[in-house]
């Protein structure tokens, strides 16, 4: 194996389970690639070499004993640095957290990944406390986009998206409050899933906005995304918002095609201010899915309300540190948290009313459509350090506006799959595929069909080498 990007997670797991390669050989390959490429990209804030090799050896031993190693046997993965890893300090992109004790236990999602046989490589860079869309962290540096290292990876799960795009890991986990999975997935050209609110456990993650926080996976293929999502599903009584709704496996349903799906292309807010690039990729997907025009009233108000709740809950959560050590915050984060904490109660009450009303508008629309389409971002990745850009003829903040199309959707907890649209010679762009609550299966089915048709798919960064033909003998490095 010359590079992990040349194998999917499903292929790695099949090879390890069958003995064509060992989990240890895969882990060594992944670790060597992280060592070689991460200094340029800055995806990782901490590696776990010894732990990864021990876990890989445990997977191989399980196979030698004739036991089932799990559906993700030997597959390397990494997690945004707000997931607790036993024995490691959870930084959450902050120097304030660096002085706190090591995590006493794994987060629920790390535990489920390892129970499925996956091998954890380390923790990934992010915007401080997940409040941002660029992963230009003043403490730990900017994560660079593998398709153009001079550009941002998006955020706040920028390290998670960039690591998968660069082939440093086939899978990663991130979080999404206002678009923090969907934005970097689009800008880095990989798949990202924000499940229905409450579908995946958040236990053992550093919170940002309790009423909006989601966790979810990144992958380079739809099948890999489905594989990891199925491994993560399930009720967790220790997360108060975790749903006990029965699990709906999505992996077996990927070949159902799109013929029976009713697809709507959102206009209005979701078309305003879109760059030509964003409009082009969204219209391309819409045409292939034979989408009809659709309107979701109130999206602009929902985005404004989401801003209010984000600032208020986030600011309240960090109020003690904002008072005691304001100089230790990332300047890009601090002022927004302070402003949020100062909002009057009547603004938050109105925001909650908007939330209930907007959710009903969406549910009414799903009586007519199975899937809704919208751009994932209004423009492609901007250069690192660029503070503003043109949007709708106005000079606006890059950080504040990358999530204009994602915020209204996470505000009401709908499941969204961001798919990278194939357009040769262009910077990566993605489309949001949105479904009614608990219908992630429809998103996977439509994305799998689009992938098979060559409309969407992860593109290898041009700076990566092309793999030679695989040799079985080369895979045994135990």
Tab-separated table of N, CA, C and O in Angstrom, residues 177-179 182 269-270 296 298-304 306 355 358-359 362 403-414 432:
chain	number	residue	atom	x	y	z
A	177	UNK	N	-22.451	22.367	14.582
A	177	UNK	CA	-23.424	23.170	15.314
A	177	UNK	C	-24.182	24.077	14.358
A	177	UNK	O	-25.405	24.157	14.393
A	178	UNK	N	-23.432	24.747	13.490
A	178	UNK	CA	-24.028	25.626	12.477
A	178	UNK	C	-23.557	25.310	11.064
A	178	UNK	O	-23.860	26.045	10.129
A	179	UNK	N	-22.798	24.217	10.917
A	179	UNK	CA	-22.274	23.863	9.593
A	179	UNK	C	-20.855	23.343	9.644
A	179	UNK	O	-20.194	23.223	8.610
A	182	UNK	N	-20.362	20.273	7.447
A	182	UNK	CA	-20.735	20.458	6.043
A	182	UNK	C	-19.836	21.450	5.309
A	182	UNK	O	-19.473	21.230	4.147
A	269	UNK	N	-33.630	32.191	-0.183
A	269	UNK	CA	-32.413	32.406	0.603
A	269	UNK	C	-31.263	31.525	0.142
A	269	UNK	O	-30.102	31.940	0.137
A	270	UNK	N	-31.573	30.305	-0.279
A	270	UNK	CA	-30.544	29.343	-0.637
A	270	UNK	C	-29.995	29.557	-2.048
A	270	UNK	O	-29.107	28.826	-2.479
A	296	UNK	N	-38.424	27.215	0.956
A	296	UNK	CA	-38.500	26.985	2.393
A	296	UNK	C	-38.577	28.353	3.064
A	296	UNK	O	-37.553	29.005	3.282
A	298	UNK	N	-38.699	31.541	5.472
A	298	UNK	CA	-38.166	31.877	6.783
A	298	UNK	C	-36.718	31.534	7.020
A	298	UNK	O	-36.233	31.644	8.151
A	299	UNK	N	-35.977	31.131	5.981
A	299	UNK	CA	-34.586	30.706	6.188
A	299	UNK	C	-33.710	31.849	6.699
A	299	UNK	O	-32.827	31.643	7.542
A	300	UNK	N	-33.938	33.057	6.195
A	300	UNK	CA	-33.132	34.193	6.644
A	300	UNK	C	-33.356	34.460	8.126
A	300	UNK	O	-32.394	34.677	8.892
A	301	UNK	N	-34.601	34.420	8.557
A	301	UNK	CA	-34.905	34.624	9.977
A	301	UNK	C	-34.339	33.489	10.821
A	301	UNK	O	-33.851	33.713	11.938
A	302	UNK	N	-34.386	32.266	10.286
A	302	UNK	CA	-33.853	31.119	11.026
A	302	UNK	C	-32.354	31.253	11.215
A	302	UNK	O	-31.819	30.931	12.295
A	303	UNK	N	-31.657	31.737	10.193
A	303	UNK	CA	-30.218	31.929	10.336
A	303	UNK	C	-29.918	32.985	11.407
A	303	UNK	O	-29.018	32.820	12.233
A	304	UNK	N	-30.658	34.080	11.397
A	304	UNK	CA	-30.456	35.116	12.407
A	304	UNK	C	-30.734	34.585	13.811
A	304	UNK	O	-29.993	34.861	14.764
A	306	UNK	N	-30.511	31.478	14.768
A	306	UNK	CA	-29.433	30.544	15.114
A	306	UNK	C	-28.213	31.298	15.614
A	306	UNK	O	-27.529	30.860	16.558
A	355	UNK	N	-37.629	29.235	15.745
A	355	UNK	CA	-37.169	27.854	15.561
A	355	UNK	C	-38.346	26.896	15.400
A	355	UNK	O	-38.360	26.053	14.490
A	358	UNK	N	-40.128	27.634	12.024
A	358	UNK	CA	-39.339	27.241	10.853
A	358	UNK	C	-39.308	25.724	10.694
A	358	UNK	O	-39.366	25.205	9.575
A	359	UNK	N	-39.233	24.999	11.805
A	359	UNK	CA	-39.273	23.542	11.721
A	359	UNK	C	-40.576	23.071	11.077
A	359	UNK	O	-40.574	22.162	10.233
A	362	UNK	N	-40.458	23.398	7.342
A	362	UNK	CA	-39.674	22.323	6.723
A	362	UNK	C	-40.458	21.025	6.684
A	362	UNK	O	-40.482	20.321	5.660
A	403	UNK	N	-21.227	29.925	6.466
A	403	UNK	CA	-22.313	29.048	6.906
A	403	UNK	C	-23.708	29.568	6.640
A	403	UNK	O	-24.668	29.095	7.262
A	404	UNK	N	-23.850	30.495	5.699
A	404	UNK	CA	-25.185	31.091	5.514
A	404	UNK	C	-26.226	30.074	5.056
A	404	UNK	O	-27.418	30.237	5.334
A	405	UNK	N	-25.798	29.022	4.353
A	405	UNK	CA	-26.759	28.021	3.873
A	405	UNK	C	-26.856	26.808	4.795
A	405	UNK	O	-27.803	26.025	4.682
A	406	UNK	N	-25.889	26.648	5.686
A	406	UNK	CA	-25.922	25.498	6.594
A	406	UNK	C	-26.635	25.820	7.906
A	406	UNK	O	-27.292	24.957	8.492
A	407	UNK	N	-26.512	27.061	8.386
A	407	UNK	CA	-27.066	27.412	9.695
A	407	UNK	C	-28.573	27.186	9.818
A	407	UNK	O	-29.030	26.645	10.829
A	408	UNK	N	-29.384	27.575	8.833
A	408	UNK	CA	-30.825	27.378	9.022
A	408	UNK	C	-31.218	25.903	9.176
A	408	UNK	O	-32.222	25.591	9.828
A	409	UNK	N	-30.423	24.998	8.591
A	409	UNK	CA	-30.795	23.584	8.581
A	409	UNK	C	-30.440	22.904	9.910
A	409	UNK	O	-31.250	22.162	10.474
A	410	UNK	N	-29.235	23.155	10.427
A	410	UNK	CA	-28.883	22.561	11.720
A	410	UNK	C	-29.697	23.188	12.848
A	410	UNK	O	-29.907	22.565	13.894
A	411	UNK	N	-30.176	24.397	12.649
A	411	UNK	CA	-31.014	25.080	13.635
A	411	UNK	C	-32.242	24.249	13.992
A	411	UNK	O	-32.735	24.296	15.122
A	412	UNK	N	-32.732	23.459	13.024
A	412	UNK	CA	-33.915	22.631	13.275
A	412	UNK	C	-33.583	21.135	13.227
A	412	UNK	O	-34.492	20.303	13.153
A	413	UNK	N	-32.307	20.798	13.276
A	413	UNK	CA	-31.893	19.418	13.515
A	413	UNK	C	-32.081	18.432	12.394
A	413	UNK	O	-32.048	17.215	12.620
A	414	UNK	N	-32.248	18.902	11.148
A	414	UNK	CA	-32.494	17.977	10.044
A	414	UNK	C	-31.210	17.254	9.645
A	414	UNK	O	-30.116	17.795	9.756
A	432	UNK	N	-25.518	20.411	-0.312
A	432	UNK	CA	-26.245	19.838	0.817
A	432	UNK	C	-27.434	19.047	0.308
A	432	UNK	O	-28.252	19.565	-0.459
